[in-house]
């Protein structure tokens, strides 16, 4: 009976696939995760890569395609791969976050992942979603318009990947383990990178600096990702302005700016018009962080835009970017993003909200045991982080697997609170009672009904320290309807929401000591991680899980798992 049922579901799955993909292609990629000899990055000797490439291979598909990626782990670490921004309708099995939707692929193992595209169009990316491996295991995921359709802007003359990253000379697993053991901040990274290279301001890689050749009069589509680990970045090109036309796999109204702010996890489609005198110009990325720059890597990664007939004699000068701690500049840029919201690319902002959530985002401190030494708060504590005062305790088996089999006991609870357990002046500048800093530790999920409309307000707090939090939701895009500094006040702030053309995103930086309101429809049944995209914060526990229940119709239920789910 059970077997028959599964076969029936599998048949449904095949019919479903052939239906939605009658117009679409099925593409195949093989990803071999391996330790690679790599000498092109400041003398680095070994890097964990996919197919020996750094950054990893680009996936190119069209809207609505299915991409099958055979992931083979020939490295020495557990690995999972996440397709960042791909919604995976009804199919969380391939989503990738370790111990949320799968157990990791162990060394020697493999997993064939079905990546189901639906309404995504533009630039996304893929990356490791286990420990800190994503420092080097990441690449671009390009989603072209369907055959017979075009971009909602003039066809660019060429497309250029621009992947921003952050690199440590030491082995990244050692960096992570050392960070977890000390309980303080992670070691400061040694460089920021553009397409895997720090650029010529860092002496060690001057000759490998990324060069981008352009012809005067042409227009280039930069497909940009912030793959950095722990910081937002400012980015610009000397003497050139940039036109934002998309973010997170959705089109935006054209936004012209001299600089952009991009959060880790976020992607951006940018038009660069080569309209300056024939010469060469820096493109540059540096961190944005409202906290003191001495705590983070404060160098500048560069690449060189070279005009084809330039004489290239003039000295390169850096673009003028906002100061590294300029929160207003970051907020100002981000709050100007607008959905395209055209007839061809309509939007669908939930107007009637069924479920209203308020989640605080806090840095916490847990007092040190007598027999350990830890670095946080004058060597008294270990840092932690929480959402609604719960520090996410990663289980040692897949939450999705436990949910699907109906055996959640001992794996997770469903008591994640809809509102903060304690009301206080979240963004008070100083003098917050230190007893508030202690979080609870648990593995709690929020259950959402199928198709429920959700408004979620993220409220940053100033516990321990206020900082931006780039929040990322799996399985859904959301509309960013409002944002501001200070404490959210529903009456005052909901009146100013943009419900007309808010940007459709999957990662949004909640401003330091501020708030961001998002709306989405929980139309994708499954188990979906939501977390801060700073590695140090997610390691400290700034994550939680939404479980979107099945709908009644068979077409509104989670599809069955593939036969090769990695075992625990
Ligand atoms: C890397 O290079 C070293 C020395 O050249 C060699 O011994 C080693 O086998 C190489 N490793 C891989 C994974 O190719
Ligand atoms: C993938 O794993 C299966 C099961 O362990 C094994 O039979 C198969 O040979 C592996 N394939 C590759 C390409 O490593
Ligand atoms: C690069 O080398 C030059 C000359 O050797 C030196 O003056 C400069 O400080 C170095 N820059 C960095 C970032 O190490
Ligand atoms: C930049 O970082 C270096 C090394 O971490 C630090 O010594 C320096 O003070 C920082 N610069 C600023 C402006 O904070
Ligand atoms: C190269 O460019 C510089 C600055 O634009 C200009 O002064 C110089 O004459 C140019 N040289 C040649 C050979 O075109
Ligand atoms: C924000 O942008 C506007 C232009 O759109 C500008 O006039 C204003 O000065 C900017 N504010 C800050 C704080 O950067
Ligand atoms: C500290 O003591 C606790 C028991 O009080 C023990 O479980 C733990 O392993 C000890 N940690 C270290 C680092 O010795
Ligand atoms: C909350 O803290 C902010 C920042 O310190 C302060 O300006 C505000 O007056 C406080 N609000 C209340 C109600 O105490
Ligand atoms: C901090 O909170 C604790 C527990 O609620 C309370 O006992 C203590 O008096 C408070 N301290 C201050 C300075 O308000
Ligand atoms: C979080 O929970 C802990 C343990 O119950 C409590 O001591 C602390 O005050 C709470 N903090 C906040 C901000 O809710
Ligand atoms: C979910 O809502 C959408 C409209 O937002 C509707 O088209 C769809 O039929 C609903 N699905 C179910 C299963 O109710
Ligand atoms: C690797 O994955 C296995 C299976 O889930 C798990 O038991 C093991 O603890 C993991 N190893 C590490 C270092 O996380
Ligand atoms: Cu964070």
XYZ file of C-alpha atoms and ligand atoms in Angstrom:
737
model
C 0.000 0.000 0.000
C 2.734 2.361 1.053
C 4.844 1.374 -1.924
C 1.925 1.822 -4.294
C 1.335 5.279 -2.854
C 4.938 6.278 -3.361
C 4.884 5.014 -6.947
C 1.719 6.981 -7.559
C 3.343 10.119 -6.155
C 6.444 9.554 -8.236
C 4.257 9.260 -11.340
C 2.577 12.526 -10.363
C 6.006 14.065 -9.998
C 6.984 13.023 -13.512
C 3.709 14.292 -14.970
C 4.152 17.537 -13.054
C 7.662 17.936 -14.402
C 6.692 17.197 -17.983
C 3.828 19.661 -17.664
C 5.736 22.632 -16.311
C 8.742 21.881 -18.416
C 7.078 21.279 -21.753
C 8.639 24.587 -22.860
C 11.760 24.293 -20.820
C 15.032 22.460 -21.017
C 16.649 20.025 -18.651
C 20.332 20.815 -18.271
C 23.058 18.707 -16.668
C 26.130 19.757 -14.739
C 28.682 17.814 -12.724
C 30.259 19.454 -9.680
C 33.307 17.720 -8.276
C 34.145 19.215 -4.888
C 37.867 18.799 -4.406
C 40.963 20.151 -2.713
C 42.797 21.936 -5.533
C 46.391 23.059 -5.960
C 45.961 26.747 -6.580
C 48.810 29.196 -6.936
C 47.109 32.193 -8.531
C 45.913 33.722 -5.249
C 48.758 35.228 -3.215
C 50.653 31.956 -3.264
C 47.750 29.892 -1.920
C 48.645 26.226 -2.132
C 45.351 24.505 -1.590
C 41.726 25.575 -1.993
C 38.496 23.655 -1.735
C 36.918 24.193 -5.169
C 34.328 22.855 -7.543
C 35.915 21.360 -10.671
C 39.235 23.020 -9.768
C 37.827 26.481 -10.474
C 37.804 29.538 -8.239
C 35.237 31.063 -8.371
C 33.412 27.878 -9.343
C 31.686 27.071 -12.655
C 28.860 29.306 -13.869
C 25.483 27.647 -14.401
C 23.558 29.191 -17.297
C 19.895 28.332 -17.777
C 16.708 29.942 -18.973
C 13.690 30.903 -16.955
C 11.690 27.807 -16.003
C 14.421 25.267 -16.841
C 15.401 22.351 -14.645
C 19.074 21.936 -13.877
C 20.375 18.613 -12.620
C 23.671 18.920 -10.822
C 25.530 15.776 -9.837
C 27.521 16.847 -6.802
C 30.443 14.530 -6.080
C 32.416 15.073 -2.881
C 36.092 14.249 -3.413
C 37.159 16.660 -0.662
C 37.923 15.993 2.992
C 34.905 17.757 4.470
C 31.176 17.249 4.589
C 29.590 19.453 1.951
C 26.186 20.651 0.807
C 25.356 22.967 -2.091
C 22.588 25.587 -2.032
C 21.088 27.266 -5.119
C 20.741 30.684 -3.648
C 17.457 32.334 -4.594
C 15.999 29.348 -6.471
C 12.605 28.639 -4.932
C 12.497 24.899 -5.695
C 8.691 24.709 -5.829
C 7.506 21.840 -3.596
C 10.962 20.339 -3.731
C 13.001 21.377 -0.672
C 15.069 18.176 -1.010
C 17.631 19.905 -3.236
C 17.793 23.176 -1.333
C 20.995 22.363 0.517
C 21.308 23.868 4.024
C 22.966 21.162 6.083
C 20.784 19.549 8.767
C 17.806 21.649 7.662
C 16.864 19.966 4.375
C 19.517 17.275 4.152
C 22.386 15.563 5.860
C 25.683 16.586 4.308
C 27.366 14.745 1.472
C 30.240 13.069 3.232
C 33.705 12.682 1.694
C 33.397 10.055 -1.064
C 29.646 10.548 -1.340
C 27.526 12.101 -4.046
C 24.069 13.582 -4.495
C 22.218 14.377 -7.708
C 20.372 17.644 -7.069
C 17.359 18.760 -9.123
C 17.267 22.529 -9.275
C 13.771 23.651 -10.295
C 13.586 27.158 -11.703
C 10.205 28.880 -11.791
C 9.808 32.676 -11.887
C 13.459 33.589 -11.246
C 15.094 35.650 -14.010
C 18.401 37.487 -13.832
C 21.379 36.696 -11.648
C 21.514 34.237 -8.762
C 24.357 32.160 -7.409
C 25.144 28.840 -5.770
C 27.333 28.174 -2.750
C 28.272 25.618 -0.130
C 25.819 25.606 2.781
C 27.841 23.586 5.259
C 30.325 24.962 7.799
C 32.319 27.845 6.251
C 33.169 26.104 2.970
C 31.351 28.723 0.962
C 34.413 30.987 1.333
C 35.762 29.256 -1.776
C 32.893 27.040 -2.960
C 30.614 29.374 -4.886
C 29.727 30.449 -8.402
C 27.302 32.348 -10.573
C 23.840 31.107 -11.602
C 22.665 32.992 -14.691
C 18.987 32.779 -15.609
C 18.309 34.156 -19.070
C 14.854 35.130 -20.301
C 12.819 32.332 -21.903
C 13.502 31.717 -25.584
C 11.577 34.292 -27.591
C 11.610 36.895 -24.823
C 14.194 39.556 -24.034
C 15.523 41.673 -21.212
C 13.314 44.575 -20.155
C 16.220 46.881 -21.066
C 18.350 47.376 -24.166
C 20.281 44.214 -25.006
C 23.769 44.661 -23.517
C 26.745 44.189 -25.826
C 28.300 41.692 -23.418
C 27.855 40.208 -19.958
C 30.520 40.275 -17.277
C 30.532 38.261 -14.045
C 31.583 40.272 -10.981
C 31.784 38.051 -7.917
C 32.810 39.809 -4.730
C 34.433 37.572 -2.136
C 36.442 37.495 1.056
C 39.554 35.429 1.511
C 41.681 34.101 4.368
C 45.249 32.957 3.881
C 44.664 30.262 6.516
C 42.533 27.223 5.756
C 38.909 28.294 6.174
C 37.986 25.297 8.308
C 40.792 26.198 10.711
C 39.550 29.800 10.771
C 36.068 28.587 11.658
C 37.144 26.107 14.317
C 39.427 28.649 15.946
C 36.581 31.183 15.945
C 34.140 28.720 17.531
C 36.660 27.683 20.143
C 37.588 31.217 21.233
C 34.000 32.439 21.400
C 34.977 35.894 20.122
C 35.172 37.446 16.654
C 36.647 35.455 13.764
C 40.145 36.218 12.512
C 40.081 39.225 10.195
C 40.182 38.122 6.554
C 43.295 38.829 4.497
C 41.652 40.242 1.396
C 38.468 41.069 -0.384
C 38.322 39.714 -3.916
C 36.754 40.403 -7.295
C 36.403 37.234 -9.379
C 38.774 35.483 -6.985
C 41.527 38.147 -7.103
C 42.320 40.850 -4.539
C 43.745 43.153 -7.204
C 46.854 45.279 -7.414
C 46.439 47.235 -4.180
C 47.369 43.955 -2.524
C 50.955 43.397 -3.632
C 50.713 39.626 -3.523
C 48.414 39.336 -6.514
C 49.113 42.414 -8.596
C 49.882 40.463 -11.772
C 46.684 38.403 -11.484
C 44.345 41.393 -11.162
C 41.061 40.847 -12.985
C 40.956 42.874 -16.217
C 37.753 43.638 -18.055
C 38.157 44.792 -21.645
C 35.517 47.159 -22.964
C 34.885 49.051 -26.193
C 33.925 52.672 -26.004
C 30.224 53.156 -26.740
C 29.181 49.678 -25.681
C 27.097 48.664 -22.680
C 27.954 45.803 -20.335
C 25.710 43.832 -18.021
C 27.569 43.172 -14.779
C 26.194 40.106 -13.036
C 27.222 40.761 -9.486
C 27.135 38.672 -6.337
C 28.360 39.488 -2.866
C 29.782 36.116 -1.913
C 31.659 37.647 1.012
C 31.442 35.970 4.389
C 30.949 38.674 6.955
C 30.356 42.090 5.428
C 28.218 44.189 3.200
C 30.210 45.993 0.526
C 30.243 49.269 -1.330
C 31.152 48.994 -5.009
C 31.803 51.468 -7.787
C 33.739 52.145 -11.014
C 35.882 55.279 -11.271
C 34.248 58.008 -13.416
C 31.325 55.735 -14.352
C 27.846 55.529 -12.950
C 26.010 52.225 -12.726
C 22.396 51.439 -13.548
C 20.771 48.782 -11.367
C 18.248 46.775 -13.432
C 17.743 43.736 -11.224
C 18.411 42.210 -7.844
C 18.000 38.696 -6.421
C 16.692 37.244 -9.698
C 13.970 39.869 -10.324
C 13.987 43.040 -12.408
C 13.985 46.520 -10.917
C 13.188 49.945 -12.256
C 16.465 51.382 -13.559
C 18.312 53.047 -10.672
C 21.329 55.157 -11.552
C 23.970 55.543 -8.863
C 27.683 56.253 -8.474
C 28.023 53.498 -5.888
C 26.029 50.480 -4.824
C 25.641 48.662 -1.518
C 25.377 44.904 -1.736
C 24.729 42.514 1.153
C 26.285 39.050 1.367
C 23.895 36.706 -0.393
C 22.449 39.454 -2.524
C 22.869 39.619 -6.305
C 22.598 42.587 -8.608
C 22.315 43.168 -12.352
C 24.085 46.393 -13.289
C 24.525 48.154 -16.613
C 27.905 49.763 -17.159
C 28.032 52.120 -20.141
C 31.581 52.494 -21.481
C 31.074 56.191 -22.162
C 34.316 57.677 -20.832
C 37.592 58.582 -22.596
C 39.601 55.604 -23.803
C 41.654 54.687 -20.781
C 41.614 52.353 -17.818
C 39.602 52.657 -14.641
C 39.369 50.839 -11.348
C 36.322 48.904 -10.285
C 36.533 48.628 -6.526
C 34.829 46.972 -3.580
C 35.309 47.663 0.100
C 33.378 46.743 3.188
C 30.486 48.566 4.697
C 29.978 47.951 8.396
C 28.556 50.409 10.895
C 30.975 49.083 13.506
C 34.640 50.177 13.837
C 36.627 49.287 10.705
C 39.485 47.928 12.822
C 37.361 44.854 13.607
C 37.064 43.871 9.939
C 39.153 43.680 6.834
C 39.357 47.281 5.668
C 41.241 46.934 2.379
C 39.904 47.514 -1.127
C 39.584 44.866 -3.829
C 40.076 46.111 -7.357
C 39.696 45.020 -10.957
C 40.597 47.085 -14.004
C 38.186 48.188 -16.711
C 40.351 48.655 -19.818
C 39.069 50.441 -22.901
C 40.246 48.609 -26.005
C 41.903 51.580 -27.678
C 43.127 53.235 -24.492
C 46.789 54.095 -24.108
C 46.559 53.044 -20.485
C 49.205 55.418 -19.270
C 47.269 57.416 -16.737
C 47.593 56.308 -13.142
C 44.615 54.358 -11.847
C 42.561 56.128 -9.229
C 39.976 54.597 -6.915
C 36.314 55.533 -7.257
C 35.100 57.650 -4.381
C 32.977 55.329 -2.265
C 31.179 56.198 0.964
C 33.117 55.800 4.209
C 33.200 52.212 5.491
C 30.861 53.019 8.367
C 28.405 55.221 6.444
C 25.094 53.606 7.423
C 23.113 56.397 5.806
C 24.757 55.814 2.441
C 24.003 52.096 2.634
C 20.416 52.636 3.732
C 19.873 55.398 1.206
C 20.892 53.220 -1.724
C 18.975 50.125 -0.624
C 15.783 52.045 0.072
C 15.744 53.350 -3.513
C 15.319 49.881 -5.082
C 11.930 49.386 -6.783
C 10.402 46.434 -8.595
C 10.020 46.858 -12.321
C 6.316 46.013 -11.878
C 5.486 46.096 -15.608
C 2.883 44.197 -17.619
C 5.502 41.613 -18.630
C 6.964 41.447 -15.119
C 4.019 42.017 -12.811
C 4.206 41.834 -9.054
C 1.778 40.470 -6.528
C 2.299 42.113 -3.130
C 0.118 40.497 -0.440
C -2.356 43.158 0.697
C -4.494 41.119 3.120
C -2.164 39.782 5.778
C -3.142 36.622 7.679
C -0.066 36.232 9.833
C 1.877 39.079 11.415
C 5.308 38.346 12.853
C 7.835 40.512 14.670
C 11.312 39.003 14.973
C 14.134 40.641 16.930
C 17.689 40.114 15.690
C 20.233 40.212 18.510
C 23.842 39.575 19.296
C 24.015 37.772 22.645
C 26.560 36.707 25.190
C 26.662 33.451 27.111
C 28.838 33.489 30.257
C 31.917 31.345 30.096
C 32.168 28.145 32.073
C 34.762 28.276 34.865
C 37.104 25.893 33.079
C 37.090 27.551 29.640
C 38.576 30.731 28.318
C 36.541 32.793 25.955
C 37.109 36.116 24.321
C 33.796 37.939 24.232
C 32.911 40.833 26.557
C 36.344 41.246 28.187
C 36.985 37.488 28.229
C 33.875 36.658 30.262
C 31.583 35.213 27.625
C 31.049 33.607 24.263
C 29.167 35.496 21.602
C 25.878 34.073 20.427
C 23.099 35.466 18.244
C 19.360 34.972 18.227
C 16.023 35.638 16.611
C 13.297 36.408 19.170
C 15.814 35.483 21.840
C 16.272 31.905 20.515
C 19.743 30.839 19.475
C 19.278 28.230 16.758
C 20.689 24.900 17.788
C 21.514 22.992 14.609
C 20.263 19.394 14.930
C 22.393 16.458 13.802
C 19.803 15.128 11.380
C 17.682 16.709 8.645
C 14.659 18.697 9.881
C 12.985 18.125 6.504
C 13.555 14.377 6.753
C 12.099 14.304 10.277
C 9.101 16.432 9.250
C 8.377 14.389 6.135
C 8.463 11.124 8.047
C 6.456 12.642 10.935
C 9.131 11.958 13.539
C 10.000 15.439 14.767
C 10.290 14.548 18.462
C 13.835 15.176 19.650
C 14.690 16.969 16.391
C 12.692 20.197 16.533
C 9.772 21.890 18.257
C 7.125 24.126 16.684
C 7.064 26.835 19.352
C 9.019 29.591 17.673
C 7.388 32.784 19.063
C 5.531 35.164 16.712
C 6.650 38.175 18.766
C 9.656 38.873 21.008
C 9.245 37.216 24.420
C 10.213 40.466 26.104
C 9.472 44.043 25.083
C 12.231 46.556 25.702
C 13.706 49.598 23.989
C 15.331 47.418 21.309
C 17.608 50.081 19.910
C 18.466 51.960 23.102
C 21.862 53.564 22.604
C 23.336 52.446 25.914
C 22.483 51.010 29.294
C 20.442 47.995 28.178
C 20.329 45.611 31.141
C 23.041 43.014 30.626
C 20.727 40.256 31.855
C 18.862 40.652 28.551
C 21.902 39.409 26.651
C 21.488 35.795 27.636
C 19.516 33.910 24.935
C 17.615 30.664 25.069
C 18.999 27.862 22.950
C 16.666 25.673 20.932
C 15.534 24.235 17.607
C 12.116 25.773 17.107
C 10.225 26.229 13.834
C 7.323 28.467 12.781
C 4.521 26.553 11.061
C 2.778 28.420 8.235
C -0.427 27.348 6.533
C -0.205 26.754 2.835
C -0.781 30.016 0.949
C -0.865 32.048 4.177
C 0.037 35.706 3.619
C 2.777 36.771 6.002
C 4.131 40.103 7.125
C 7.400 39.788 8.954
C 9.080 42.760 10.605
C 12.733 42.273 11.481
C 13.767 44.445 14.395
C 17.481 44.870 14.974
C 18.482 45.287 18.620
C 21.408 46.944 20.311
C 22.035 44.045 22.697
C 25.825 43.622 22.867
C 26.096 45.666 19.635
C 23.811 46.874 16.896
C 24.846 45.783 13.402
C 23.236 45.306 9.975
C 21.862 41.795 9.442
C 21.476 40.560 5.853
C 18.497 38.246 6.335
C 17.955 35.490 3.773
C 14.825 33.372 3.317
C 14.929 30.075 1.445
C 12.082 28.848 -0.771
C 10.417 32.238 -1.309
C 11.082 35.748 -2.474
C 9.614 38.529 -0.379
C 8.620 42.110 -0.994
C 10.535 44.650 1.066
C 7.690 47.028 1.925
C 9.374 49.273 4.467
C 12.501 49.970 6.470
C 13.818 52.522 8.935
C 16.109 53.255 11.856
C 15.051 52.899 15.501
C 12.149 50.859 16.863
C 9.378 49.771 14.508
C 6.013 51.333 15.346
C 3.242 49.579 13.475
C 0.799 52.468 13.396
C 3.324 55.013 12.219
C 5.450 52.815 9.962
C 2.872 50.651 8.174
C 1.282 53.871 6.883
C 4.454 54.512 4.886
C 4.780 51.074 3.292
C 5.449 50.821 -0.413
C 2.797 48.376 -1.626
C 3.006 49.588 -5.234
C 6.468 48.607 -6.439
C 8.536 47.218 -3.539
C 11.617 45.230 -4.580
C 11.234 41.426 -4.744
C 14.209 39.973 -2.914
C 15.509 37.002 -0.940
C 18.203 38.773 1.058
C 17.749 42.131 2.710
C 20.094 43.978 5.031
C 18.152 45.057 8.096
C 19.797 48.373 9.013
C 21.884 48.699 12.168
C 19.549 49.495 15.071
C 16.674 49.624 12.621
C 13.896 47.520 11.144
C 12.737 46.077 7.832
C 9.238 44.863 6.955
C 8.768 42.121 4.361
C 5.697 40.399 2.946
C 5.361 37.057 1.239
C 2.831 34.356 0.495
C 3.755 30.970 1.939
C 2.919 29.211 -1.318
C 5.809 26.760 -1.328
C 5.238 23.761 0.936
C 8.419 22.528 2.567
C 11.042 23.275 5.165
C 12.849 26.558 4.623
C 15.767 27.991 6.517
C 15.832 31.702 7.291
C 19.067 33.152 8.577
C 21.513 35.999 8.682
C 23.937 35.688 5.757
C 26.945 36.705 7.864
C 28.740 33.444 8.568
C 29.766 34.566 12.032
C 26.157 35.352 12.935
C 24.649 32.149 11.577
C 27.379 30.201 13.386
C 26.355 32.041 16.549
C 22.766 30.899 15.996
C 20.978 33.640 14.051
C 18.682 31.342 12.136
C 15.263 29.728 12.300
C 13.070 27.529 10.134
C 9.696 28.011 8.493
C 7.685 24.911 7.729
C 5.032 25.631 5.110
C 2.326 22.986 5.416
C 0.959 21.067 2.463
C -2.181 22.406 0.805
C -5.185 20.182 0.152
C -4.683 19.627 -3.569
C -2.084 17.075 -4.599
C -0.437 19.863 -6.584
C 0.115 21.749 -3.319
C 2.098 19.068 -1.503
C 5.792 18.449 -1.026
C 7.081 16.086 -3.716
C 8.658 12.827 -2.582
C 12.391 12.723 -1.859
C 14.885 11.476 -4.432
C 16.337 8.025 -3.768
C 19.878 9.275 -3.142
C 19.353 11.696 -0.242
C 22.661 11.651 1.674
C 22.428 9.598 4.875
C 23.389 10.948 8.288
C 49.489 19.440 -5.209
O 50.848 19.636 -5.518
C 51.722 18.865 -4.717
C 53.153 19.252 -5.013
O 53.264 19.742 -6.303
C 51.456 17.386 -4.959
O 52.286 16.616 -4.128
C 50.015 17.090 -4.635
O 49.687 15.760 -4.954
C 49.083 18.004 -5.409
N 47.729 17.793 -4.909
C 46.685 17.661 -5.704
C 45.366 17.478 -5.042
O 46.779 17.690 -6.919
C 27.705 7.868 -6.058
O 27.403 7.112 -4.894
C 26.893 5.837 -5.184
C 26.450 5.212 -3.872
O 27.478 5.258 -2.932
C 27.956 5.011 -5.885
O 27.438 3.746 -6.222
C 28.365 5.734 -7.158
O 29.444 5.065 -7.750
C 28.791 7.166 -6.845
N 29.022 7.871 -8.079
C 30.101 8.616 -8.270
C 30.200 9.285 -9.599
O 30.971 8.765 -7.416
C 52.953 47.136 -1.595
O 54.316 47.298 -1.887
C 54.749 48.652 -1.817
C 56.187 48.732 -2.289
O 56.891 47.595 -1.942
C 54.575 49.155 -0.389
O 54.954 50.508 -0.308
C 53.080 49.034 -0.028
O 52.883 49.421 1.326
C 52.594 47.631 -0.209
N 51.149 47.594 -0.016
C 50.537 46.702 0.739
C 49.053 46.811 0.829
O 51.130 45.807 1.298
C 42.440 48.549 9.130
O 42.826 47.264 9.585
C 44.102 47.232 10.144
C 44.461 45.785 10.395
O 43.403 45.041 10.824
C 44.103 48.079 11.402
O 45.384 48.057 11.981
C 43.726 49.509 11.023
O 43.594 50.298 12.199
C 42.400 49.528 10.301
N 42.118 50.855 9.785
C 41.081 51.574 10.224
C 40.880 52.903 9.557
O 40.350 51.187 11.088
C 47.369 58.843 -23.416
O 46.397 59.449 -22.587
C 46.812 60.614 -21.930
C 45.724 61.052 -20.961
O 44.462 60.922 -21.517
C 47.149 61.692 -22.985
O 47.624 62.842 -22.332
C 48.213 61.158 -23.920
O 48.465 62.068 -24.928
C 47.788 59.842 -24.520
N 48.877 59.261 -25.308
C 48.686 58.740 -26.495
C 49.909 58.209 -27.174
O 47.597 58.714 -27.034
C 20.318 60.099 -0.166
O 20.119 60.243 -1.553
C 19.617 61.515 -1.957
C 19.427 61.505 -3.450
O 18.644 60.445 -3.836
C 20.568 62.593 -1.558
O 20.008 63.848 -1.880
C 20.837 62.518 -0.067
O 21.830 63.450 0.287
C 21.304 61.129 0.314
N 21.445 61.057 1.745
C 22.491 60.480 2.311
C 22.473 60.482 3.793
O 23.391 59.956 1.695
C 34.403 22.025 31.593
O 33.663 21.368 32.593
C 32.510 20.700 32.144
C 31.809 20.102 33.327
O 31.697 21.049 34.330
C 32.896 19.626 31.146
O 31.724 19.024 30.630
C 33.677 20.251 30.014
O 34.155 19.257 29.136
C 34.857 21.043 30.540
N 35.481 21.759 29.417
C 36.788 21.821 29.246
C 37.264 22.628 28.080
O 37.568 21.253 29.981
C 14.935 54.239 23.173
O 16.311 54.453 22.904
C 16.554 55.513 22.018
C 18.029 55.491 21.656
O 18.811 55.538 22.803
C 16.112 56.811 22.672
O 16.346 57.888 21.790
C 14.636 56.708 22.999
O 14.238 57.857 23.710
C 14.330 55.489 23.816
N 12.903 55.323 23.890
C 12.266 55.184 25.046
C 10.791 55.013 24.966
O 12.860 55.164 26.098
C 18.500 44.061 35.371
O 17.508 43.067 35.331
C 17.526 42.220 36.472
C 16.565 41.079 36.230
O 15.375 41.543 35.689
C 17.188 43.044 37.706
O 17.250 42.232 38.841
C 18.194 44.181 37.830
O 17.826 45.023 38.863
C 18.288 44.990 36.556
N 19.390 45.919 36.636
C 19.251 47.188 36.318
C 20.480 48.041 36.442
O 18.208 47.668 35.916
C 16.120 35.680 26.771
O 15.852 34.543 27.533
C 16.664 34.430 28.676
C 16.372 33.097 29.322
O 15.037 32.959 29.530
C 16.374 35.597 29.604
O 17.201 35.528 30.730
C 16.662 36.885 28.855
O 16.350 38.011 29.625
C 15.878 36.939 27.570
N 16.296 38.086 26.812
C 15.468 38.694 25.960
C 16.025 39.885 25.253
O 14.342 38.333 25.755
C -2.692 29.990 -3.553
O -2.922 31.361 -3.846
C -2.866 31.687 -5.218
C -3.101 33.158 -5.382
O -2.242 33.901 -4.579
C -3.896 30.916 -5.995
O -3.726 31.179 -7.366
C -3.713 29.441 -5.745
O -4.754 28.729 -6.359
C -3.717 29.130 -4.266
N -3.415 27.736 -4.106
C -4.122 26.942 -3.341
C -3.731 25.527 -3.328
O -5.046 27.360 -2.665
C 29.561 14.907 8.650
O 28.286 14.385 8.383
C 27.975 13.259 9.183
C 26.650 12.723 8.710
O 25.654 13.646 8.834
C 27.966 13.644 10.648
O 27.698 12.515 11.433
C 29.302 14.233 11.028
O 29.255 14.718 12.338
C 29.646 15.374 10.094
N 30.994 15.836 10.363
C 31.236 17.094 10.701
C 32.684 17.426 10.936
O 30.368 17.936 10.793
Cu 23.524 39.030 11.333
